[in-house]
Short mmCIF file of C-alpha atoms and ligand atoms in Angstrom, two decimals:
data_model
loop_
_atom_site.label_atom_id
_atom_site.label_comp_id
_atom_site.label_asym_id
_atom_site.label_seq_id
_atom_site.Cartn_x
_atom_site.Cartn_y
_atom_site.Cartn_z
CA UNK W 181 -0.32 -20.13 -26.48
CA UNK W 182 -2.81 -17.62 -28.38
CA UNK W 183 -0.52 -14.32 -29.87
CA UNK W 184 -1.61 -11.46 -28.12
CA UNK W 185 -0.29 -11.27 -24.88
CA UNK W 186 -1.62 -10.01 -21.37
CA UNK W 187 -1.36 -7.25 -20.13
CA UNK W 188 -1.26 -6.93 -16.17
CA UNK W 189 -2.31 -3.50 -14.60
CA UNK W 190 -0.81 -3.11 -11.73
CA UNK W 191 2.66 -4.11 -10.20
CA UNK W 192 1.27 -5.19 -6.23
CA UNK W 193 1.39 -8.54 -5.13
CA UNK W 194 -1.59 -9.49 -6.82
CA UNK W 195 -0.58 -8.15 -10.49
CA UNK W 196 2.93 -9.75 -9.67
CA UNK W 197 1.52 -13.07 -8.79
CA UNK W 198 -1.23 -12.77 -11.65
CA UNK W 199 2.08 -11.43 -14.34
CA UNK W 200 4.24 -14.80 -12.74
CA UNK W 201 1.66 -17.25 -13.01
CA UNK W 202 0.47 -16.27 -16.75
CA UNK W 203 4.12 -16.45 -18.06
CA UNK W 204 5.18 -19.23 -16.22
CA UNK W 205 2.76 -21.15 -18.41
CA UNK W 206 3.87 -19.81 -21.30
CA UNK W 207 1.76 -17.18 -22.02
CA UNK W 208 3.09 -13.10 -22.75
CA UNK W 209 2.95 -10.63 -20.08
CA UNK W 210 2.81 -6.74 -19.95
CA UNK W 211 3.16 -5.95 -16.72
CA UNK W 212 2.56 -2.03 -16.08
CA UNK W 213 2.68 -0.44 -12.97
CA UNK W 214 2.32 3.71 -12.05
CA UNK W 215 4.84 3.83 -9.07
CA UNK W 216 8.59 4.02 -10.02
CA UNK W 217 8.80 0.27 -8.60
CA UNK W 218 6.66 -2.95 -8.26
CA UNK W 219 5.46 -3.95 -4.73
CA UNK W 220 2.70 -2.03 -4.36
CA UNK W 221 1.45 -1.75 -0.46
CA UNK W 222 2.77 -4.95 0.62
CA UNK W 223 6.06 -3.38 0.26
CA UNK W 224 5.44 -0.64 2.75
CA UNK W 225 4.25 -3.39 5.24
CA UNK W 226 6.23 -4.32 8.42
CA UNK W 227 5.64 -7.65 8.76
CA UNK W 228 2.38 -10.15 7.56
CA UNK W 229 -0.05 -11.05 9.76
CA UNK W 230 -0.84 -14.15 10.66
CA UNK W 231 2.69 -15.29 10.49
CA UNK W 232 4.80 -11.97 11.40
CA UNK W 233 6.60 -12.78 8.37
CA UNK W 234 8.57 -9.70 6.46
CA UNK W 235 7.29 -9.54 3.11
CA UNK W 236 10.30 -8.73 1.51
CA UNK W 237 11.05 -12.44 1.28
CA UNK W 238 7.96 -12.93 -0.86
CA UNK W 239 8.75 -10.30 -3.10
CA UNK W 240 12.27 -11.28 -3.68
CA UNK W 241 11.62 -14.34 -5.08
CA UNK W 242 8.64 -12.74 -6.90
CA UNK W 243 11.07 -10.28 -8.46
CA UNK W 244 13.55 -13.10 -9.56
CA UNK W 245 10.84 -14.92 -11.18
CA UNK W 246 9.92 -11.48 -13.22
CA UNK W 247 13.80 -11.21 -13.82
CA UNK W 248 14.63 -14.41 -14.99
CA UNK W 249 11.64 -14.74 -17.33
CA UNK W 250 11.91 -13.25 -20.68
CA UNK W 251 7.52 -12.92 -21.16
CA UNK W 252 7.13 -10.68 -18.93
CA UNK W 253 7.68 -7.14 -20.25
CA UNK W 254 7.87 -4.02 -17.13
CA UNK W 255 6.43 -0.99 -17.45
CA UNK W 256 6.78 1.11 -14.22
CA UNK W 257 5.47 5.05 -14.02
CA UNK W 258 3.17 3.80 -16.14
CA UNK W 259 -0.84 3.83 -16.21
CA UNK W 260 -4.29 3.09 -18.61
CA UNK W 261 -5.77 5.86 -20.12
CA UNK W 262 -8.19 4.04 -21.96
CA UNK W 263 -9.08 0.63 -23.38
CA UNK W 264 -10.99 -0.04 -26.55
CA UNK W 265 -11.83 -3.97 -28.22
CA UNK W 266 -13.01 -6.72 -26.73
CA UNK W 267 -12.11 -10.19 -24.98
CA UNK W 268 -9.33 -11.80 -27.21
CA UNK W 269 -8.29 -8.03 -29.45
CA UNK W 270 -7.98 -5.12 -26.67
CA UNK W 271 -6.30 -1.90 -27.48
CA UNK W 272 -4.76 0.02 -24.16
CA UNK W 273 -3.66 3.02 -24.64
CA UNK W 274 -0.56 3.79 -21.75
CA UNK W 275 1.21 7.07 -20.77
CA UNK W 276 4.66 6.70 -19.47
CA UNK W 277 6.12 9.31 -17.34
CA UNK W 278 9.84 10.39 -17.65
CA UNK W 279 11.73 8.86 -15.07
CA UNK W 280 14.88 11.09 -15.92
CA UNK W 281 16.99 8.09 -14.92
CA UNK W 282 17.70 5.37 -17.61
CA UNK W 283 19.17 1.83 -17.65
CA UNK W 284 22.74 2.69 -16.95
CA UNK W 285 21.29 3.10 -13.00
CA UNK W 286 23.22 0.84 -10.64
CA UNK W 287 22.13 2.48 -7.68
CA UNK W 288 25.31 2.97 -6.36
CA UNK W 289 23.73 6.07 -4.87
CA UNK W 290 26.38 8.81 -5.40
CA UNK W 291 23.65 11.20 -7.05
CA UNK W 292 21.40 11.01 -3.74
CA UNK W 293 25.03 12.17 -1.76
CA UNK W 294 25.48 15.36 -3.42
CA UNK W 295 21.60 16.39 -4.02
CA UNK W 296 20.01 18.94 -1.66
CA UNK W 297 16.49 19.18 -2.70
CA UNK W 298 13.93 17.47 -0.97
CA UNK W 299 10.77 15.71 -1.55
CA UNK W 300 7.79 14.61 0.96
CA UNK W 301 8.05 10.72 1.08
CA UNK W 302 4.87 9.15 0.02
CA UNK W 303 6.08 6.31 0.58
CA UNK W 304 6.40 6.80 4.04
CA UNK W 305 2.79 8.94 4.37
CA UNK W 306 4.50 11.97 4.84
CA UNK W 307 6.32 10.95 7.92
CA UNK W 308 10.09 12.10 6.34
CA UNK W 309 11.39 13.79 3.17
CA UNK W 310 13.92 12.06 0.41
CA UNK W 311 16.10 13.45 -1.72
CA UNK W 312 14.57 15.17 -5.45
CA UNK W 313 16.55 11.73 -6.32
CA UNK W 314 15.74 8.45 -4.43
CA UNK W 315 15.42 5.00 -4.84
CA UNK W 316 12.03 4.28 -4.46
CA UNK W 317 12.57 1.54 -0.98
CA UNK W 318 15.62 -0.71 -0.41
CA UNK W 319 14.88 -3.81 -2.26
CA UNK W 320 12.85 -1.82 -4.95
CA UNK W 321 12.58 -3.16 -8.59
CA UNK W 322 13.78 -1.83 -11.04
CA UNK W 323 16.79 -0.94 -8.33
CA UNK W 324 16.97 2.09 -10.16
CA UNK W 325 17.05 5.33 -9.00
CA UNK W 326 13.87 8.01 -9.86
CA UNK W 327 14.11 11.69 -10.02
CA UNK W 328 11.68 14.54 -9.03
CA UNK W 329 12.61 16.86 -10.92
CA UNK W 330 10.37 19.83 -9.11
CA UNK W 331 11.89 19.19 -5.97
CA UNK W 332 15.65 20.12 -7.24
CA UNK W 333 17.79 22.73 -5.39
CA UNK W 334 19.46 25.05 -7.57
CA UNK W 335 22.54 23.53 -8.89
CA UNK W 336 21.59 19.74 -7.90
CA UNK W 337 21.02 19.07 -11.98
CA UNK W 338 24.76 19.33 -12.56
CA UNK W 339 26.17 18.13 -9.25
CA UNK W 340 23.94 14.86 -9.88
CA UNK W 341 25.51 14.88 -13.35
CA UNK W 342 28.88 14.97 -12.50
CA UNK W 343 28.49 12.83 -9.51
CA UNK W 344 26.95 9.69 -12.29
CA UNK W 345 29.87 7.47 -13.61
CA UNK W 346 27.54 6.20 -15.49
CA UNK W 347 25.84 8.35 -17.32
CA UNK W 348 22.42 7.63 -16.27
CA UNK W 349 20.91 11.06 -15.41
CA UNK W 350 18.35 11.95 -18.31
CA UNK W 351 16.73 15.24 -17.84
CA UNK W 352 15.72 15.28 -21.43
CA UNK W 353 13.47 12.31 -21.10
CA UNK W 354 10.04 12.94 -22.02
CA UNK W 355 6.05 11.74 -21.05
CA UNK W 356 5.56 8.55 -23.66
CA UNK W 357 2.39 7.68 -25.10
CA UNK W 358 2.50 3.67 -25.63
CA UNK W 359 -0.79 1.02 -27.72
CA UNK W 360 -0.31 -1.86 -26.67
CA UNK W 361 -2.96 -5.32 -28.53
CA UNK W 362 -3.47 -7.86 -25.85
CA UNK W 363 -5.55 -10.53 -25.83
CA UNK W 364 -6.81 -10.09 -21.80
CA UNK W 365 -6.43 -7.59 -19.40
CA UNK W 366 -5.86 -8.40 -15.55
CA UNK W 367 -6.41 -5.23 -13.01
CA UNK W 368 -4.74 -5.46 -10.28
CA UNK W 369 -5.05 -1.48 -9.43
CA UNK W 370 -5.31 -2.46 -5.40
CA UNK W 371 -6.35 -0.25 -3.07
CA UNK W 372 -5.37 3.42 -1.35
CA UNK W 373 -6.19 4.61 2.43
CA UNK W 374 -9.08 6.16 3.09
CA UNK W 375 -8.60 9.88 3.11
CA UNK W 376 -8.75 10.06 6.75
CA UNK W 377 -8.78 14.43 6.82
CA UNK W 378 -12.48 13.18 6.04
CA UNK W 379 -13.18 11.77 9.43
CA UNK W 380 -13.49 15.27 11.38
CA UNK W 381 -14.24 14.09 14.31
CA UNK W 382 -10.91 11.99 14.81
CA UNK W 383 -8.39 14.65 14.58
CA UNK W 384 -6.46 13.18 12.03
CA UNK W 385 -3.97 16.24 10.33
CA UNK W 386 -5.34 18.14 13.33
CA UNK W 387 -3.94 16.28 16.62
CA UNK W 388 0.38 15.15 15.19
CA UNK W 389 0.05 12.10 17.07
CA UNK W 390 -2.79 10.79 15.54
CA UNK W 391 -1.75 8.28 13.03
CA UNK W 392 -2.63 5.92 10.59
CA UNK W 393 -2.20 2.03 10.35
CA UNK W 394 -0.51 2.39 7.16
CA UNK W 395 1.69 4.97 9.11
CA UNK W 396 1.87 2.82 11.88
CA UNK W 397 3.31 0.23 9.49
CA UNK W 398 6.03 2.47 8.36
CA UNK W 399 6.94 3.38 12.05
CA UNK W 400 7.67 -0.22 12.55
CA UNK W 401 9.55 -0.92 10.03
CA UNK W 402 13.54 -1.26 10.05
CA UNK W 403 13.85 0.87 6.65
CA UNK W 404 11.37 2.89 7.78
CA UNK W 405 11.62 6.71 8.90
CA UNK W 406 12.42 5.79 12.64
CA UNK W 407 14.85 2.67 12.14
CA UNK W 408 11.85 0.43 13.22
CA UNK W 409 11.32 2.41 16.69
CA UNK W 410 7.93 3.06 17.27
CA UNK W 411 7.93 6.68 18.02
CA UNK W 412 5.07 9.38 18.81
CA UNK W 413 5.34 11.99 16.00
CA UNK W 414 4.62 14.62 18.41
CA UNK W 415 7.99 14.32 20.47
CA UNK W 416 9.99 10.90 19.03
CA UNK W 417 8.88 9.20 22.12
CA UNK W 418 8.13 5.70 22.95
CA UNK W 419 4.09 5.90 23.64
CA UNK W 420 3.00 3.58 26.62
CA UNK W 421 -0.86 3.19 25.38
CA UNK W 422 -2.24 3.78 22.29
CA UNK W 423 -5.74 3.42 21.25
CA UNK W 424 -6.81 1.46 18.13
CA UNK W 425 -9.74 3.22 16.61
CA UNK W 426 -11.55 0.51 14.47
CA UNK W 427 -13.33 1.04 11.28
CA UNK W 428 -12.42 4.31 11.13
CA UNK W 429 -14.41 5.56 7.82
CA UNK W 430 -15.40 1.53 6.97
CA UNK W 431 -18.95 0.13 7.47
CA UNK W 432 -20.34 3.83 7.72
CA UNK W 433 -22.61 5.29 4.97
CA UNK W 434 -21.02 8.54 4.70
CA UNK W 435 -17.55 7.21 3.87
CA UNK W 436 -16.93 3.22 2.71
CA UNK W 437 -20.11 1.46 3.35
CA UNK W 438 -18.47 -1.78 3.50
CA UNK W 439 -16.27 -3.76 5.75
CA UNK W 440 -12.62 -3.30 4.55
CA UNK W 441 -11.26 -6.82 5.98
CA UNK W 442 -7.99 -6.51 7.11
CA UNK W 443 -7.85 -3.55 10.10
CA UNK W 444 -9.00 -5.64 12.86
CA UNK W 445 -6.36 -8.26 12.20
CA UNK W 446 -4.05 -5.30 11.05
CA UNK W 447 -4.36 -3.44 14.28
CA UNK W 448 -3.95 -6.66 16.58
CA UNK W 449 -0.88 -7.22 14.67
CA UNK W 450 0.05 -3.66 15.28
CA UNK W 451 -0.23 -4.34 19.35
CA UNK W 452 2.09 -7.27 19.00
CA UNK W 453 4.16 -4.44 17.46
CA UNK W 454 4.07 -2.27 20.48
CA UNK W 455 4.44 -5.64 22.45
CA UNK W 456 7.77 -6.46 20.83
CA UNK W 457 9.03 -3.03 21.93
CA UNK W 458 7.56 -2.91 24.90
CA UNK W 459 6.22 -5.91 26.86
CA UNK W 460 4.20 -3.40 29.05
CA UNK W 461 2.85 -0.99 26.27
CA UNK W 462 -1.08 -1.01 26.56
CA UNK W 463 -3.35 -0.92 23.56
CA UNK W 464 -6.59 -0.15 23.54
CA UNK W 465 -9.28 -1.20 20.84
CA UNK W 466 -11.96 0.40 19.99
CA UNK W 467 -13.96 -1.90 17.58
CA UNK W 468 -17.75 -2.23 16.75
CA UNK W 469 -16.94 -6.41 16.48
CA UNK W 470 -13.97 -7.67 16.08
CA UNK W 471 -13.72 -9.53 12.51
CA UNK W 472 -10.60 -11.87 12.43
CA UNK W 473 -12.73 -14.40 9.96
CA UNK W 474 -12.11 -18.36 9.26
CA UNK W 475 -8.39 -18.93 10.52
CA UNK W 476 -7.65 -15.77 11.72
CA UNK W 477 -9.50 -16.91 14.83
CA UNK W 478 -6.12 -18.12 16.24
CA UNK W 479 -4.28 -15.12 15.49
CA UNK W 480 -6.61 -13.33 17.82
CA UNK W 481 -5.91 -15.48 20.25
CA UNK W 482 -2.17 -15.14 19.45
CA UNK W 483 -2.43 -11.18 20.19
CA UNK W 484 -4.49 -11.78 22.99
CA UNK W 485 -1.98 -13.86 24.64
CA UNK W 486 1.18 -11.50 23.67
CA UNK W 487 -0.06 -8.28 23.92
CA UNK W 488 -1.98 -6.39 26.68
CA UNK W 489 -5.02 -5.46 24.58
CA UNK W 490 -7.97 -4.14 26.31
CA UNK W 491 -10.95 -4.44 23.78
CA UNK W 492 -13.81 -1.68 24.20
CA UNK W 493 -16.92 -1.95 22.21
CA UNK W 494 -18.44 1.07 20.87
CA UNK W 495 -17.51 3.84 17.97
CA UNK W 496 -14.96 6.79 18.99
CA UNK W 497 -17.15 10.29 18.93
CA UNK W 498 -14.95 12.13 19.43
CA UNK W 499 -10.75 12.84 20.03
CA UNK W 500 -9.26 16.11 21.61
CA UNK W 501 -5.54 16.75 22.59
CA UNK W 502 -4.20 18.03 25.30
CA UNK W 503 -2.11 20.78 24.09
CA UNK W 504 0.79 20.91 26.79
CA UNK W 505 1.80 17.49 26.83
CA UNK W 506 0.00 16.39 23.43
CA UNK W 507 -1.57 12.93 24.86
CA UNK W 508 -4.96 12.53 23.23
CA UNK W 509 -8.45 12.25 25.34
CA UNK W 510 -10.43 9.25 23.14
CA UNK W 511 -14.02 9.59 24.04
CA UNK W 512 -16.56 6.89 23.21
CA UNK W 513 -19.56 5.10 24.99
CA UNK W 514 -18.48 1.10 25.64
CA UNK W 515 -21.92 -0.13 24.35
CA UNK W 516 -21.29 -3.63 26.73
CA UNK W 517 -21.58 -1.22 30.17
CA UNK W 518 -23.73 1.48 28.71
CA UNK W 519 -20.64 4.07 30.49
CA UNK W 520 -19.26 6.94 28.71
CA UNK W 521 -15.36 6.25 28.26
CA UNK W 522 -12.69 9.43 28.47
CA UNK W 523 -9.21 7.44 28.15
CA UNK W 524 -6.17 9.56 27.87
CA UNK W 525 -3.84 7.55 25.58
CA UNK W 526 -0.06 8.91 24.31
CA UNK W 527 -0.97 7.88 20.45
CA UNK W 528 -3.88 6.92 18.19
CA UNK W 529 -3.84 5.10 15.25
CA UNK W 530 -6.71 4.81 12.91
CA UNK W 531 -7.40 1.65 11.57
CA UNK W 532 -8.54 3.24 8.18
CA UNK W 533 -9.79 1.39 5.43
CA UNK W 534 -9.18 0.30 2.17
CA UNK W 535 -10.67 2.24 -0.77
CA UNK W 536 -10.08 1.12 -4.35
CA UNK W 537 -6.97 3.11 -5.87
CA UNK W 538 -8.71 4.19 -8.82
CA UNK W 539 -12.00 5.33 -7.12
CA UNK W 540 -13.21 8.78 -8.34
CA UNK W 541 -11.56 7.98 -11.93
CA UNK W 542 -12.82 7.48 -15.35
CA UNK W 543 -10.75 5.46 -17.36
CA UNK W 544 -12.75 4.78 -20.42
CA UNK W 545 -13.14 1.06 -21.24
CA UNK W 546 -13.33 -0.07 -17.47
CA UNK W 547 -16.56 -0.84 -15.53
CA UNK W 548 -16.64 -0.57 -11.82
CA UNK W 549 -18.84 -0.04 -9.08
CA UNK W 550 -20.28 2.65 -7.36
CA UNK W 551 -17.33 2.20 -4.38
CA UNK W 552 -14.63 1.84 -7.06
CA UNK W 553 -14.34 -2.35 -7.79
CA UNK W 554 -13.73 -3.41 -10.75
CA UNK W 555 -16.96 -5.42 -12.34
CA UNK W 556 -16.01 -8.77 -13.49
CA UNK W 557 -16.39 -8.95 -17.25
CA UNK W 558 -15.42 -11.79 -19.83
CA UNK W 559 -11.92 -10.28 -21.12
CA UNK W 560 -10.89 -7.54 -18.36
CA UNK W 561 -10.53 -9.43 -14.84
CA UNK W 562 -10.28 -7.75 -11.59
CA UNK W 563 -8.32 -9.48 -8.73
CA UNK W 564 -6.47 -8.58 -5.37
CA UNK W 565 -8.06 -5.36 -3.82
CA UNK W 566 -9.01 -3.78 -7.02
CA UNK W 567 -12.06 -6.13 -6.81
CA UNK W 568 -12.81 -6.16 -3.23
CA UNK W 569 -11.01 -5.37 0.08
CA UNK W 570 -8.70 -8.47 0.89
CA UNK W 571 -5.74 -9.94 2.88
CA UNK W 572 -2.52 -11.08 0.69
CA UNK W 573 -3.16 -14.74 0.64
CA UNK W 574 -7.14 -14.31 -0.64
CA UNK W 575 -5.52 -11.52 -3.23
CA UNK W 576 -3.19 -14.26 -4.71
CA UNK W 577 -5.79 -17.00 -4.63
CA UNK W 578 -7.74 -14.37 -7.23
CA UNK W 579 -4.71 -13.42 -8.99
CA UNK W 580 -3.84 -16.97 -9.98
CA UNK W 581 -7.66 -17.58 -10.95
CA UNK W 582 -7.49 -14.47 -13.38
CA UNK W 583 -4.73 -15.83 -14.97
CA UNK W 584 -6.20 -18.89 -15.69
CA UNK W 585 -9.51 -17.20 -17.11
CA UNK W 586 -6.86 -14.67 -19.13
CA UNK W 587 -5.08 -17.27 -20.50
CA UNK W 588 -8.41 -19.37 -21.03
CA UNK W 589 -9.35 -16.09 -23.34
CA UNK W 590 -5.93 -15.64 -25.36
CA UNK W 591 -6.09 -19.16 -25.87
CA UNK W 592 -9.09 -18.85 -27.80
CA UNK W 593 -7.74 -15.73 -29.37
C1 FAD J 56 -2.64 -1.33 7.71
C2 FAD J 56 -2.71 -2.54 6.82
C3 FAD J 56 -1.96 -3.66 7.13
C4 FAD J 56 -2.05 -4.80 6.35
N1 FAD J 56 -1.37 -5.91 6.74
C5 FAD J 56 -1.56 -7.07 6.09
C6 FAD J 56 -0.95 -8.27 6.56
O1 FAD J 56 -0.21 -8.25 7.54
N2 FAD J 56 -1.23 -9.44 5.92
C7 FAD J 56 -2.07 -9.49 4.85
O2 FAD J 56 -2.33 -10.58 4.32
N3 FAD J 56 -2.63 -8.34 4.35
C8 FAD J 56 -2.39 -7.15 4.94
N4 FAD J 56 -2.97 -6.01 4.45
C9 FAD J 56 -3.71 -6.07 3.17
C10 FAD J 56 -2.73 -5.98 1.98
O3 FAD J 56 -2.12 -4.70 1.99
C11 FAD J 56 -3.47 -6.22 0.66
O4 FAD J 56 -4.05 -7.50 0.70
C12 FAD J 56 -2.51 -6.16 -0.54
O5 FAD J 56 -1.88 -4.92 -0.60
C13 FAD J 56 -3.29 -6.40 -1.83
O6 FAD J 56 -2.40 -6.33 -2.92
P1 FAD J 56 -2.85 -5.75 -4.33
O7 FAD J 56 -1.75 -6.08 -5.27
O8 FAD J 56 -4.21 -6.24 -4.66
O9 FAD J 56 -2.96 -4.18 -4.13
P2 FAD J 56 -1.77 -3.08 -3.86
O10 FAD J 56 -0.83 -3.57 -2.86
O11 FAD J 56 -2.52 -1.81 -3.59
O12 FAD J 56 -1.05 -2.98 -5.24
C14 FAD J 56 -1.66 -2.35 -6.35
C15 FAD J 56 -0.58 -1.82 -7.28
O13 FAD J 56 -1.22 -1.20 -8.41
C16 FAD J 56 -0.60 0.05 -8.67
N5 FAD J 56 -1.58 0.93 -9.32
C17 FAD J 56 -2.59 1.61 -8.73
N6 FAD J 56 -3.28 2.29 -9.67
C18 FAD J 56 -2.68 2.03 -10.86
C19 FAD J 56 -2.93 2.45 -12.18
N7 FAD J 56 -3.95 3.26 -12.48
N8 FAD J 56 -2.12 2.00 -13.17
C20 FAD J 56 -1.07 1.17 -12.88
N9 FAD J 56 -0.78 0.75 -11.63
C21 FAD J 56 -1.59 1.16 -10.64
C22 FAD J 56 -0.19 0.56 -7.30
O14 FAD J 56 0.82 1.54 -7.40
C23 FAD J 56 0.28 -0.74 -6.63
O15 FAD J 56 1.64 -1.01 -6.91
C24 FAD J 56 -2.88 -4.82 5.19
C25 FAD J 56 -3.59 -3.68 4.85
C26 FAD J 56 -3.54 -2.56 5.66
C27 FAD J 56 -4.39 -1.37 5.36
#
């Protein structure tokens, strides 16, 4: 294979799959990722629709393939600041933030025992804290512990120390500027949620038990910050209806004019959620149509089945609380009957959608959009949801296909 390597941006499932397939084939991989681990938002997901699969199976086996293959180099806190060259000779310049915890890490987890300070988990959208030292999820890789260093107690430096047989606390580590040649670059940057504060009308940040899908996911999940109980934030209780606000800031001009894919399959799979829990739990959907495209068609009819959905078509105008017992009033007009709708519901969840990660930035070197996509050009090649809004399998179908073009342009060097 040609001698400059690739270099992946972005640890998701699509950089991962992209970083896999390219060295699997021989060619050299850079894999670089900003979070403290690879996984990227698959990782914070309860289970895969269609198949209600976990998909921390997926990722396991993606993670031994990175481990057992000697081409693919890991950078994690790690991000572009700028690219210079052209297809077949890039230069990437890439600043590495301290992690203040080196190799030695086993993640035995004494450290996280004996430290007091505490962080807001973004991991978990804000919905509990960590430790200032944590290991980014359960089955994270690198299984190595991170530290945040602001969010130290007094003292926790040295009780950390002292509590590390293995001498793995760093707090001397330092930011790292790395240039790196590659032949071709692969960004796989994904995708963030919408900033939902934006949609004033919904009450999100306003109304605590108005939540997000992505929140929603973390609710669910068994490692997540409720043991997998579905809770309302408001008072840890087990809502009884919940309304599914669709294409909340998609397919609207003033926030992402397009359609972002997934949150009309993402919020049916979030009523078999409720269903699992609670056979009679009621879930309401709000939708403008419901989009579950190609084969997806069955899934709908799957959640249909399982779940007791009741689907209402027409846009949410408005959401108020009602302060004593903190149940939410949705208020919308079902377009089909032409009748204004008040439901009172015990939770919301916003089916938000996807933005690219990197919108708003400039990193010199990279084209994209006016939404935030990355623009297909001959050596840099966007694929998963850093080129458009997607589900997992489409993002791997384009993550395999830019490794092929990469390695088609290192090959010719
Ligand atoms: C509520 C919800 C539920 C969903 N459920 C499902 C489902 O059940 N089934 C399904 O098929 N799809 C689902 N999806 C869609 C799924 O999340 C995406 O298809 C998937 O995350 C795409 O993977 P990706 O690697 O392209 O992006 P990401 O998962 O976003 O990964 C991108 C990675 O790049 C990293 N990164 C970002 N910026 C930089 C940078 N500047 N430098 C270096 N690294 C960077 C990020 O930290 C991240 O690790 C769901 C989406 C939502 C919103």
């Amino acid at each position: 294979m040609g001698q400059l390597p690739i270099l992946v941006v972005g640890g998701g499932i699509s950089g991962i799959t992209a970083a896999v397939e390219a060295a699997e084939v021989g060619a050299e991989v850079i894999l670089i990722e900003k979070e403290p681990s690879l996984g990227g938002r698959v990782a914070q997901l309860r289970y895969y629709f269609p198949k209600l699969c976990p998909p921390t199976c997926g990722l396991e086996i993606n993670f031994r393939r990175i481990k057992s293959n000697p081409r693919i180099k890991v950078y994690t806190m790690a991000e572009v600041m700028e690219i210079s060259g052209e297809p077949g000779n890039y230069k990437v310049k890439v600043k590495i933030r301290p992690r203040y915890v080196n190799d030695n890490c086993t993640a035995c987890g004494e450290c996280e025992k004996v430290c007091e300070g505490e962080r807001v988990s973004d991991f978990d959208f804000g919905l509990r804290k960590t430790k200032a030292i944590y290991l980014p999820y359960p089955m994270a890789f690198p299984m190595k512990y991170v530290l945040d260093k602001d969010a130290l107690a007094p003292g926790d430096l040295e009780r950390i120390m002292a509590a590390c047989k293995y001498n793995a606390i760093d707090p001397d580590m330092k930011e790292e500027i790395k240039e790196f040649e590659v032949g071709a670059i692969i960004w796989a940057t994904g995708w963030k949620p919408y900033d939902a504060t934006k949609l004033d009308n919904l009450g999100y940040g306003k109304f605590t038990n108005v939540i997000t899908n992505m929140q929603m996911e973390r609710l669910a999940s068994p490692w997540g910050p409720t043991g997998g109980k579905i809770l309302r934030p408001s008072d840890n209780t087990p809502p009884k209806k919940v309304a599914f606000v669709q294409c909340a800031g998609s397919r609207d001009e003033n926030h992402l004019p397009y359609c972002s894919y997934i949150c009309c399959l993402a919020s049916l799979k979030h009523s078999l959620y409720l269903a699992e829990q609670d056979p009679e739990a009621e879930a309401l959907i709000f939708y403008i149509d419901i989009r579950t495209p190609g084969r997806y068609e069955k899934f709908l009819r799957r959640a249909q089945e399982e779940a007791r959905i009741t689907f209402i078509k027409g846009k949410v105008a408005k959401i108020e609380e009602d302060p004593e017992t903190k149940d939410l009033i949705v208020t919308a007009e079902d377009t089909l009957s032409g009748k204004k709708i008040n439901e009172r519901v015990n939770m919301v969840v916003l089916a938000l959608g996807m933005q690219p990660s990197i919108a708003g930035m400039e990193i010199p070197g990279l084209k994209v959009d006016e939404n935030g996509f990355v623009f297909y050009e001959e050596g840099i090649i966007g694929c998963g949801c850093a080129k458009m809004p997607l589900d997992v399998m489409t993002s791997n179908e384009t993550a395999t296909g830019a490794a092929l073009k990469a390695i088609q342009i290192i090959k010719r060097g």
